[in-house]
Amino acid sequence: MARNASAEIRRRPKDRKAQIARAAAEAFSEQGYHGVSMEAIAARVGVSAAALYRHYAGKYELFRGAVLGLGRQLVDGTADLNITDDEDPRQQFDALVGALVDVALANRTSGGLYRWEGRYLDDADQAELLAQIGTVHDRIHRPLARLRPGLTRRQYLTLSTAVLSVVGSIVDHRAKLPAATARELLIELAGAVAAVELPGEPVPAEPAVASRAPAPDPSTYEALLRESLTLFHRHGYRDTSMEDIAAAVGIPASGIYKYFSGKGDILAAVFRRASDRVSGELATVVASAADPHEALSGVIDSYVARTFDQPELEYVYYTERLNMSAADQRIVHDLQRSVVESWVELVVAVRPQWSPAQARFAVHAAMALVIDLGRLQRYPDAAQARAVVNRLVKAVLLGDYRLRATFTPM
C-alpha cells in the first residue's frame, strides 16, 4: 500500500494547483458563482472534492483567486511595455492594446468571470480588483494623453473604458476569427474609439436618483415582467424572491403562478420580449432607410436610446442569463444571434473590406460599448451622455463617422 501511495504522489502533476485554478475560472465563467460547486470543479480536474481542499479552503477562495488572477494578468501583461515619453505614442498605444488583447484571447473561456461575476467579491477583494483595473486605465491614459492632450480626467476615463470594453467584448461571444486577425481588428477598433471627439464633458450622474416611476399598467403580466426586471437588477436574481416580486406588483405570491412557472420563466420571458422588440425596431428602421449607412446609423440610434430608457435589461441579461433553463438559454441565444446577424449584414454593406466574421466581432464590440459606457455614465437621462455612447458605437461600426477626431501622434 505504501508503494502504491508513493506512486500516486509521484504521478500527481506539479501544476495541479494551476490546473484547479484554470478549471475553476472556466466553471465560474460558464455557470456563475452560485451555479458551481467544489464537486463540479473537482470533476473538471479529475480529482475528488477532498483533494481541492488541500489547495483551497473553499469555493470563495477559488472564486477570489480566479477573478483577481484575471485582473493580475491584465496588470502583468502590460507591465513590461516600458511606456516612455520619448517613443511614438501611437505605437505605444497599439502595443498596449495588443497586450490586453493577448490576455483576453488567452482567457476567452473564463474572461466572463471578470466582466460579470466580480460583483460577488467581498469589499476588500472588490477594492483589490478595482485597484488592478485602475492600474490598467492609468497605463492606457499615458499614450492617450500625448495623442489627445487637453482632455479631462473624466474624458480619459471614458476613452480607456471604451478601449477595455472593445477588448473585453470577445469573452461575451463565441464568434470565430484567426487569433492574428482578431488581434489586428481589436487594435483597430480600440484606436477608433480612442480617437472619438467627445461632445463636451459628460454630465455626472445625480446621486441616489430614484427610479422613474412607470405609468400604471393594467396588465398584471406586464407588471410582473417590469417589476421582476427592476428587482433582478437591484438585488440580483438569487436574492429576489417570488414574494418580493408579488409585493412589488401588489398581488399575492400565489398569483404569479397564473402567469409563470417560476423566476426562471419570468427571466426568459423578459429576454424574449426584449429581443422581439429590438428585432421589430430594427426591421422598421431598415425599411425606412435610404441606404445601408443610414440604416446602420438609425439602428445604432435606436439601440442606444432603448438601452438608456431601460438600462436594467442589458445588465441583467449578461449577469443573470445563466439562471434560465438550458432550453430557454438556447431560445434567447438564438434570438440574440438573429439580431446580431442583422447588424452584421448592415456592417458588411457599409464596410465591405470586412468579412462577415470581422463584422461580427465589431458588432459584439459595439454592443459591449453600450452597456459598459452606459454603466460608467450611470445612465443619466441626458442627451449628452447618450451622445457619448452613440459616437463611440458609430466609430466602431461606421468607421468614417464624421465626428471622429484625428488620432495622430503629437
CSV table of C-alpha atoms in Angstrom, one decimal:
chain,number,residue,atom,x,y,z
A,1,MET,CA,0.0,0.0,0.0
A,2,ALA,CA,2.8,2.4,0.8
A,3,ARG,CA,4.4,1.8,-2.6
A,4,ASN,CA,1.0,2.5,-4.3
A,5,ALA,CA,0.6,5.7,-2.3
A,6,SER,CA,4.1,6.8,-3.3
A,7,ALA,CA,3.4,6.1,-6.9
A,8,GLU,CA,0.2,8.1,-6.7
A,9,ILE,CA,2.1,11.0,-5.2
A,10,ARG,CA,4.7,10.8,-7.9
A,11,ARG,CA,2.0,10.8,-10.6
A,12,ARG,CA,0.3,13.9,-9.3
A,13,PRO,CA,1.1,16.8,-11.7
A,14,LYS,CA,3.3,19.5,-10.4
A,15,ASP,CA,0.9,22.2,-11.7
A,16,ARG,CA,-2.1,20.7,-10.0
A,17,LYS,CA,-3.0,23.9,-8.2
A,18,ALA,CA,-2.8,25.8,-11.5
A,19,GLN,CA,-5.0,23.2,-13.2
A,20,ILE,CA,-7.6,23.7,-10.4
A,21,ALA,CA,-7.4,27.4,-10.8
A,22,ARG,CA,-8.0,27.3,-14.6
A,23,ALA,CA,-10.8,24.8,-14.2
A,24,ALA,CA,-12.5,26.9,-11.5
A,25,ALA,CA,-12.2,30.1,-13.6
A,26,GLU,CA,-13.9,28.4,-16.6
A,27,ALA,CA,-16.6,26.8,-14.4
A,28,PHE,CA,-17.5,30.1,-12.7
A,29,SER,CA,-17.5,31.9,-16.0
A,30,GLU,CA,-19.8,29.4,-17.7
A,31,GLN,CA,-22.2,28.7,-14.8
A,32,GLY,CA,-21.9,31.7,-12.5
A,33,TYR,CA,-20.7,31.8,-8.9
A,34,HIS,CA,-23.8,30.2,-7.4
A,35,GLY,CA,-24.0,27.6,-10.1
A,36,VAL,CA,-20.7,26.0,-9.3
A,37,SER,CA,-19.8,23.5,-6.6
A,38,MET,CA,-16.5,22.2,-5.3
A,39,GLU,CA,-17.5,18.8,-6.7
A,40,ALA,CA,-18.1,20.2,-10.2
A,41,ILE,CA,-14.7,21.8,-10.2
A,42,ALA,CA,-13.1,18.6,-8.9
A,43,ALA,CA,-14.8,16.7,-11.7
A,44,ARG,CA,-13.3,19.0,-14.3
A,45,VAL,CA,-9.8,18.4,-12.9
A,46,GLY,CA,-10.3,14.7,-12.4
A,47,VAL,CA,-9.8,14.7,-8.7
A,48,SER,CA,-12.0,14.3,-5.6
A,49,ALA,CA,-13.5,17.3,-3.9
A,50,ALA,CA,-11.5,16.5,-0.8
A,51,ALA,CA,-8.3,16.9,-2.9
A,52,LEU,CA,-9.3,20.5,-3.7
A,53,TYR,CA,-9.3,21.4,0.0
A,54,ARG,CA,-5.6,20.5,0.1
A,55,HIS,CA,-5.1,23.6,-2.1
A,56,TYR,CA,-8.0,25.9,-1.3
A,57,ALA,CA,-10.1,26.5,1.8
A,58,GLY,CA,-13.4,26.6,-0.1
A,59,LYS,CA,-15.3,27.8,-3.1
A,60,TYR,CA,-15.0,31.5,-2.3
A,61,GLU,CA,-11.2,31.3,-2.2
A,62,LEU,CA,-11.2,29.6,-5.6
A,63,PHE,CA,-13.5,32.2,-6.9
A,64,ARG,CA,-11.5,35.1,-5.4
A,65,GLY,CA,-8.3,33.6,-6.9
A,66,ALA,CA,-9.9,33.2,-10.3
A,67,VAL,CA,-11.2,36.8,-10.5
A,68,LEU,CA,-8.2,38.5,-9.1
A,69,GLY,CA,-5.9,36.3,-11.2
A,70,LEU,CA,-7.5,37.6,-14.3
A,71,GLY,CA,-7.1,41.1,-13.1
A,72,ARG,CA,-3.4,40.4,-12.3
A,73,GLN,CA,-2.9,39.1,-15.8
A,74,LEU,CA,-4.1,42.4,-17.3
A,75,VAL,CA,-1.7,44.2,-15.0
A,76,ASP,CA,1.3,41.9,-15.6
A,77,GLY,CA,0.6,41.7,-19.3
A,78,THR,CA,1.1,45.5,-19.7
A,79,ALA,CA,3.9,45.9,-17.1
A,80,ASP,CA,6.9,45.4,-19.4
A,81,LEU,CA,5.9,47.7,-22.2
A,82,ASN,CA,8.2,50.5,-20.9
A,83,ILE,CA,5.9,53.3,-21.9
A,84,THR,CA,8.0,56.5,-22.0
A,85,ASP,CA,7.7,60.0,-23.3
A,86,ASP,CA,10.4,59.6,-26.0
A,87,GLU,CA,8.6,57.0,-28.1
A,88,ASP,CA,5.8,57.2,-30.7
A,89,PRO,CA,2.6,57.3,-28.6
A,90,ARG,CA,0.5,55.6,-31.3
A,91,GLN,CA,2.9,52.7,-31.3
A,92,GLN,CA,2.8,52.6,-27.6
A,93,PHE,CA,-1.0,52.6,-27.6
A,94,ASP,CA,-1.2,49.8,-30.2
A,95,ALA,CA,1.4,47.7,-28.2
A,96,LEU,CA,-0.6,48.3,-25.0
A,97,VAL,CA,-3.9,47.3,-26.6
A,98,GLY,CA,-2.2,44.3,-28.3
A,99,ALA,CA,-1.0,43.1,-24.9
A,100,LEU,CA,-4.5,43.4,-23.4
A,101,VAL,CA,-6.0,41.5,-26.4
A,102,ASP,CA,-3.4,38.7,-25.9
A,103,VAL,CA,-4.6,38.3,-22.3
A,104,ALA,CA,-8.2,38.4,-23.4
A,105,LEU,CA,-7.7,35.8,-26.1
A,106,ALA,CA,-5.8,33.5,-23.7
A,107,ASN,CA,-8.6,33.7,-21.2
A,108,ARG,CA,-11.6,33.8,-23.6
A,109,THR,CA,-13.4,30.9,-21.9
A,110,SER,CA,-13.0,32.4,-18.4
A,111,GLY,CA,-12.9,36.1,-19.0
A,112,GLY,CA,-16.7,36.5,-18.5
A,113,LEU,CA,-15.9,35.8,-14.8
A,114,TYR,CA,-14.0,39.1,-14.6
A,115,ARG,CA,-16.6,41.0,-16.5
A,116,TRP,CA,-19.8,39.8,-14.9
A,117,GLU,CA,-19.2,37.8,-11.7
A,118,GLY,CA,-16.8,40.0,-9.8
A,119,ARG,CA,-19.8,41.5,-8.0
A,120,TYR,CA,-19.7,38.5,-5.7
A,121,LEU,CA,-16.3,39.5,-4.2
A,122,ASP,CA,-16.3,40.9,-0.7
A,123,ASP,CA,-15.5,44.5,-0.1
A,124,ALA,CA,-11.7,44.1,0.4
A,125,ASP,CA,-11.4,41.9,-2.7
A,126,GLN,CA,-13.5,44.3,-4.7
A,127,ALA,CA,-11.1,47.1,-3.8
A,128,GLU,CA,-8.2,45.0,-4.9
A,129,LEU,CA,-9.9,44.3,-8.3
A,130,LEU,CA,-10.7,48.0,-8.7
A,131,ALA,CA,-7.0,48.8,-8.0
A,132,GLN,CA,-5.9,46.3,-10.6
A,133,ILE,CA,-8.2,47.8,-13.2
A,134,GLY,CA,-7.2,51.3,-12.2
A,135,THR,CA,-3.6,50.5,-12.9
A,136,VAL,CA,-4.5,49.4,-16.4
A,137,HIS,CA,-6.6,52.5,-17.0
A,138,ASP,CA,-3.6,54.7,-16.0
A,139,ARG,CA,-1.4,52.8,-18.4
A,140,ILE,CA,-3.8,53.5,-21.2
A,141,HIS,CA,-4.0,57.2,-20.3
A,142,ARG,CA,-0.3,57.7,-20.7
A,143,PRO,CA,-0.1,57.4,-24.5
A,144,LEU,CA,-3.7,58.8,-24.8
A,145,ALA,CA,-2.6,62.0,-23.0
A,146,ARG,CA,0.0,62.5,-25.7
A,147,LEU,CA,-2.3,61.6,-28.6
A,148,ARG,CA,-5.2,63.6,-27.2
A,149,PRO,CA,-3.8,66.4,-25.0
A,150,GLY,CA,-6.1,68.6,-23.1
A,151,LEU,CA,-8.9,66.2,-22.2
A,152,THR,CA,-10.3,66.0,-18.7
A,153,ARG,CA,-9.7,63.1,-16.4
A,154,ARG,CA,-13.3,62.0,-16.9
A,155,GLN,CA,-12.8,62.1,-20.7
A,156,TYR,CA,-9.7,60.0,-20.5
A,157,LEU,CA,-11.6,57.5,-18.3
A,158,THR,CA,-14.4,57.4,-20.8
A,159,LEU,CA,-12.0,56.6,-23.6
A,160,SER,CA,-10.0,54.0,-21.7
A,161,THR,CA,-13.2,52.3,-20.6
A,162,ALA,CA,-14.2,52.2,-24.2
A,163,VAL,CA,-10.9,50.6,-25.1
A,164,LEU,CA,-11.2,47.9,-22.4
A,165,SER,CA,-14.8,47.3,-23.4
A,166,VAL,CA,-13.8,46.6,-27.0
A,167,VAL,CA,-11.0,44.2,-25.9
A,168,GLY,CA,-13.2,42.6,-23.2
A,169,SER,CA,-16.1,42.1,-25.6
A,170,ILE,CA,-14.6,38.9,-27.0
A,171,VAL,CA,-15.4,37.0,-23.8
A,172,ASP,CA,-19.1,37.7,-24.3
A,173,HIS,CA,-19.5,35.7,-27.5
A,174,ARG,CA,-18.0,32.7,-29.3
A,175,ALA,CA,-17.7,34.1,-32.9
A,176,LYS,CA,-14.6,32.8,-34.6
A,177,LEU,CA,-11.6,34.5,-36.2
A,178,PRO,CA,-8.0,33.5,-36.5
A,179,ALA,CA,-6.2,34.9,-33.5
A,180,ALA,CA,-3.9,37.2,-35.5
A,181,THR,CA,-6.9,38.6,-37.4
A,182,ALA,CA,-8.9,39.1,-34.2
A,183,ARG,CA,-5.9,40.9,-32.6
A,184,GLU,CA,-5.4,43.2,-35.5
A,185,LEU,CA,-9.1,44.0,-35.7
A,186,LEU,CA,-9.5,44.8,-32.0
A,187,ILE,CA,-6.4,47.1,-32.1
A,188,GLU,CA,-8.1,48.9,-35.0
A,189,LEU,CA,-11.4,49.2,-33.1
A,190,ALA,CA,-9.7,50.4,-29.9
A,191,GLY,CA,-7.9,53.0,-32.0
A,192,ALA,CA,-11.2,54.1,-33.5
A,193,VAL,CA,-12.9,54.7,-30.1
A,194,ALA,CA,-9.8,56.4,-28.6
A,195,ALA,CA,-10.0,58.9,-31.5
A,196,VAL,CA,-13.6,59.9,-31.0
A,197,GLU,CA,-14.3,63.6,-30.3
A,198,LEU,CA,-16.3,63.5,-27.1
A,199,PRO,CA,-19.2,66.0,-27.1
A,200,GLY,CA,-18.2,68.0,-24.1
A,201,GLU,CA,-17.7,66.9,-20.5
A,202,PRO,CA,-20.2,64.1,-19.7
A,203,VAL,CA,-22.8,65.1,-17.2
A,204,PRO,CA,-22.2,63.4,-13.8
A,205,ALA,CA,-24.9,61.2,-12.6
A,206,GLU,CA,-27.2,62.6,-9.8
A,207,PRO,CA,-26.5,60.8,-6.5
A,208,ALA,CA,-29.2,58.4,-5.4
A,209,VAL,CA,-31.7,59.3,-8.1
A,210,ALA,CA,-34.9,57.4,-7.6
A,211,SER,CA,-36.0,55.1,-10.4
A,212,ARG,CA,-38.5,56.7,-12.8
A,213,ALA,CA,-42.0,55.6,-11.8
A,214,PRO,CA,-43.6,53.9,-14.8
A,215,ALA,CA,-47.2,54.7,-15.7
A,216,PRO,CA,-49.8,52.3,-14.2
A,217,ASP,CA,-50.0,49.1,-16.2
A,218,PRO,CA,-53.4,47.4,-16.3
A,219,SER,CA,-51.8,44.1,-17.3
A,220,THR,CA,-50.6,42.0,-14.4
A,221,TYR,CA,-48.4,40.0,-16.8
A,222,GLU,CA,-46.6,43.2,-18.0
A,223,ALA,CA,-46.3,44.5,-14.4
A,224,LEU,CA,-44.7,41.2,-13.4
A,225,LEU,CA,-42.1,41.5,-16.2
A,226,ARG,CA,-41.3,45.1,-15.4
A,227,GLU,CA,-41.0,44.7,-11.6
A,228,SER,CA,-39.1,41.5,-11.8
A,229,LEU,CA,-36.5,43.1,-14.1
A,230,THR,CA,-36.1,46.0,-11.7
A,231,LEU,CA,-35.7,43.7,-8.7
A,232,PHE,CA,-33.3,41.4,-10.5
A,233,HIS,CA,-31.2,44.4,-11.4
A,234,ARG,CA,-31.3,46.0,-8.0
A,235,HIS,CA,-30.8,42.9,-5.8
A,236,GLY,CA,-29.7,40.1,-8.1
A,237,TYR,CA,-31.8,37.1,-9.3
A,238,ARG,CA,-30.9,34.8,-6.5
A,239,ASP,CA,-31.7,37.4,-3.8
A,240,THR,CA,-35.1,38.3,-5.3
A,241,SER,CA,-37.9,36.0,-4.1
A,242,MET,CA,-41.3,35.4,-5.6
A,243,GLU,CA,-42.7,37.2,-2.6
A,244,ASP,CA,-40.6,40.3,-3.4
A,245,ILE,CA,-42.0,40.3,-6.9
A,246,ALA,CA,-45.5,39.8,-5.8
A,247,ALA,CA,-45.3,42.6,-3.3
A,248,ALA,CA,-43.9,45.0,-6.0
A,249,VAL,CA,-46.9,44.2,-8.2
A,250,GLY,CA,-49.4,44.2,-5.4
A,251,ILE,CA,-50.6,40.6,-5.7
A,252,PRO,CA,-50.2,37.5,-3.5
A,253,ALA,CA,-47.2,35.3,-4.4
A,254,SER,CA,-49.6,32.6,-5.5
A,255,GLY,CA,-51.0,34.9,-8.1
A,256,ILE,CA,-47.7,34.8,-10.0
A,257,TYR,CA,-48.2,31.2,-10.9
A,258,LYS,CA,-51.2,32.0,-13.1
A,259,TYR,CA,-48.7,33.5,-15.5
A,260,PHE,CA,-45.3,32.0,-14.8
A,261,SER,CA,-44.0,28.7,-13.5
A,262,GLY,CA,-41.2,30.4,-11.6
A,263,LYS,CA,-38.5,33.0,-11.6
A,264,GLY,CA,-36.6,31.4,-14.4
A,265,ASP,CA,-39.7,31.5,-16.6
A,266,ILE,CA,-40.1,35.3,-15.8
A,267,LEU,CA,-36.4,35.9,-16.7
A,268,ALA,CA,-36.8,34.1,-20.0
A,269,ALA,CA,-40.0,36.0,-20.8
A,270,VAL,CA,-38.3,39.3,-20.2
A,271,PHE,CA,-35.5,38.5,-22.6
A,272,ARG,CA,-37.8,37.1,-25.2
A,273,ARG,CA,-39.9,40.2,-25.1
A,274,ALA,CA,-36.9,42.5,-25.4
A,275,SER,CA,-35.5,40.5,-28.3
A,276,ASP,CA,-38.8,40.7,-30.1
A,277,ARG,CA,-39.0,44.5,-29.7
A,278,VAL,CA,-35.4,45.1,-30.8
A,279,SER,CA,-36.0,42.9,-33.8
A,280,GLY,CA,-39.1,44.8,-34.7
A,281,GLU,CA,-37.5,48.2,-34.3
A,282,LEU,CA,-34.6,47.0,-36.4
A,283,ALA,CA,-36.9,46.0,-39.2
A,284,THR,CA,-38.7,49.3,-39.1
A,285,VAL,CA,-35.5,51.4,-39.2
A,286,VAL,CA,-34.0,49.4,-42.1
A,287,ALA,CA,-37.2,49.5,-44.1
A,288,SER,CA,-37.4,53.3,-43.9
A,289,ALA,CA,-33.6,54.0,-44.6
A,290,ALA,CA,-32.3,55.2,-48.0
A,291,ASP,CA,-29.1,53.1,-47.9
A,292,PRO,CA,-27.1,50.7,-45.6
A,293,HIS,CA,-25.2,53.6,-44.0
A,294,GLU,CA,-28.4,55.4,-43.0
A,295,ALA,CA,-29.9,52.2,-41.8
A,296,LEU,CA,-26.9,51.2,-39.6
A,297,SER,CA,-26.8,54.7,-38.2
A,298,GLY,CA,-30.5,54.5,-37.4
A,299,VAL,CA,-30.2,51.1,-35.9
A,300,ILE,CA,-27.5,52.3,-33.6
A,301,ASP,CA,-29.5,55.4,-32.5
A,302,SER,CA,-32.5,53.1,-31.7
A,303,TYR,CA,-30.4,50.6,-29.8
A,304,VAL,CA,-28.6,53.2,-27.7
A,305,ALA,CA,-31.9,55.0,-26.9
A,306,ARG,CA,-33.6,51.8,-25.9
A,307,THR,CA,-30.7,50.8,-23.6
A,308,PHE,CA,-30.7,54.2,-21.9
A,309,ASP,CA,-34.5,54.0,-21.5
A,310,GLN,CA,-34.3,50.5,-19.9
A,311,PRO,CA,-30.8,50.2,-18.6
A,312,GLU,CA,-31.6,47.2,-16.4
A,313,LEU,CA,-32.2,44.9,-19.3
A,314,GLU,CA,-28.7,44.5,-20.8
A,315,TYR,CA,-27.1,44.3,-17.4
A,316,VAL,CA,-29.5,41.6,-16.2
A,317,TYR,CA,-29.0,39.7,-19.4
A,318,TYR,CA,-25.3,39.4,-19.0
A,319,THR,CA,-25.3,38.8,-15.3
A,320,GLU,CA,-28.3,36.5,-14.9
A,321,ARG,CA,-28.9,34.7,-18.1
A,322,LEU,CA,-27.3,31.5,-16.6
A,323,ASN,CA,-30.2,31.3,-14.3
A,324,MET,CA,-32.6,30.3,-17.1
A,325,SER,CA,-33.1,26.7,-18.0
A,326,ALA,CA,-30.8,25.3,-20.7
A,327,ALA,CA,-33.8,25.3,-23.2
A,328,ASP,CA,-34.6,28.9,-22.5
A,329,GLN,CA,-30.9,29.9,-22.8
A,330,ARG,CA,-30.8,28.4,-26.3
A,331,ILE,CA,-34.0,30.2,-27.3
A,332,VAL,CA,-32.8,33.5,-26.1
A,333,HIS,CA,-29.3,33.0,-27.5
A,334,ASP,CA,-30.9,32.2,-31.0
A,335,LEU,CA,-33.0,35.4,-30.7
A,336,GLN,CA,-29.9,37.5,-29.8
A,337,ARG,CA,-27.9,35.9,-32.6
A,338,SER,CA,-30.6,36.8,-35.1
A,339,VAL,CA,-30.3,40.5,-34.1
A,340,VAL,CA,-26.5,40.3,-34.3
A,341,GLU,CA,-26.7,38.8,-37.8
A,342,SER,CA,-29.0,41.6,-39.0
A,343,TRP,CA,-26.4,44.1,-37.8
A,344,VAL,CA,-23.6,42.1,-39.4
A,345,GLU,CA,-25.4,42.4,-42.8
A,346,LEU,CA,-25.5,46.2,-42.5
A,347,VAL,CA,-21.9,46.5,-41.3
A,348,VAL,CA,-20.6,44.4,-44.2
A,349,ALA,CA,-22.6,46.6,-46.6
A,350,VAL,CA,-21.0,49.7,-45.1
A,351,ARG,CA,-17.6,48.2,-44.5
A,352,PRO,CA,-17.0,45.9,-47.5
A,353,GLN,CA,-13.4,45.4,-46.6
A,354,TRP,CA,-14.5,43.4,-43.6
A,355,SER,CA,-15.6,39.8,-43.8
A,356,PRO,CA,-18.8,38.8,-42.0
A,357,ALA,CA,-16.7,37.2,-39.3
A,358,GLN,CA,-14.8,40.5,-38.7
A,359,ALA,CA,-18.1,42.4,-38.8
A,360,ARG,CA,-19.5,40.0,-36.2
A,361,PHE,CA,-16.6,40.8,-33.8
A,362,ALA,CA,-17.2,44.5,-34.4
A,363,VAL,CA,-20.9,44.2,-33.7
A,364,HIS,CA,-20.3,42.5,-30.4
A,365,ALA,CA,-17.7,45.2,-29.5
A,366,ALA,CA,-20.3,47.9,-30.3
A,367,MET,CA,-22.9,46.2,-28.1
A,368,ALA,CA,-20.5,45.8,-25.2
A,369,LEU,CA,-19.7,49.5,-25.5
A,370,VAL,CA,-23.4,50.4,-25.0
A,371,ILE,CA,-23.6,48.6,-21.7
A,372,ASP,CA,-20.1,49.3,-20.4
A,373,LEU,CA,-20.2,53.1,-21.2
A,374,GLY,CA,-23.8,53.3,-20.0
A,375,ARG,CA,-22.7,51.8,-16.7
A,376,LEU,CA,-19.8,54.3,-16.5
A,377,GLN,CA,-22.2,57.2,-17.2
A,378,ARG,CA,-24.7,55.6,-14.8
A,379,TYR,CA,-27.4,56.1,-17.5
A,380,PRO,CA,-28.2,59.7,-16.6
A,381,ASP,CA,-31.3,60.9,-18.5
A,382,ALA,CA,-29.2,63.4,-20.5
A,383,ALA,CA,-28.8,63.8,-24.2
A,384,GLN,CA,-25.1,64.5,-23.7
A,385,ALA,CA,-24.4,61.1,-22.1
A,386,ARG,CA,-26.3,59.3,-24.8
A,387,ALA,CA,-24.3,61.2,-27.4
A,388,VAL,CA,-21.0,59.9,-25.9
A,389,VAL,CA,-22.1,56.3,-26.2
A,390,ASN,CA,-23.6,56.9,-29.6
A,391,ARG,CA,-20.5,58.4,-31.1
A,392,LEU,CA,-18.3,55.6,-29.7
A,393,VAL,CA,-20.5,52.9,-31.2
A,394,LYS,CA,-20.6,54.6,-34.5
A,395,ALA,CA,-16.9,54.9,-34.6
A,396,VAL,CA,-16.6,51.1,-34.3
A,397,LEU,CA,-19.2,50.2,-36.9
A,398,LEU,CA,-19.3,53.1,-39.3
A,399,GLY,CA,-15.6,53.8,-39.2
A,400,ASP,CA,-15.7,57.0,-41.1
A,401,TYR,CA,-18.1,58.7,-38.7
A,402,ARG,CA,-17.8,62.4,-39.2
A,403,LEU,CA,-17.3,63.3,-35.6
A,404,ARG,CA,-14.1,61.3,-35.1
A,405,ALA,CA,-11.1,63.2,-34.1
A,406,THR,CA,-7.8,62.9,-35.9
A,407,PHE,CA,-5.8,60.3,-33.9
A,408,THR,CA,-2.2,61.2,-34.8
A,409,PRO,CA,1.0,61.3,-32.7
A,410,MET,CA,1.8,64.7,-31.2
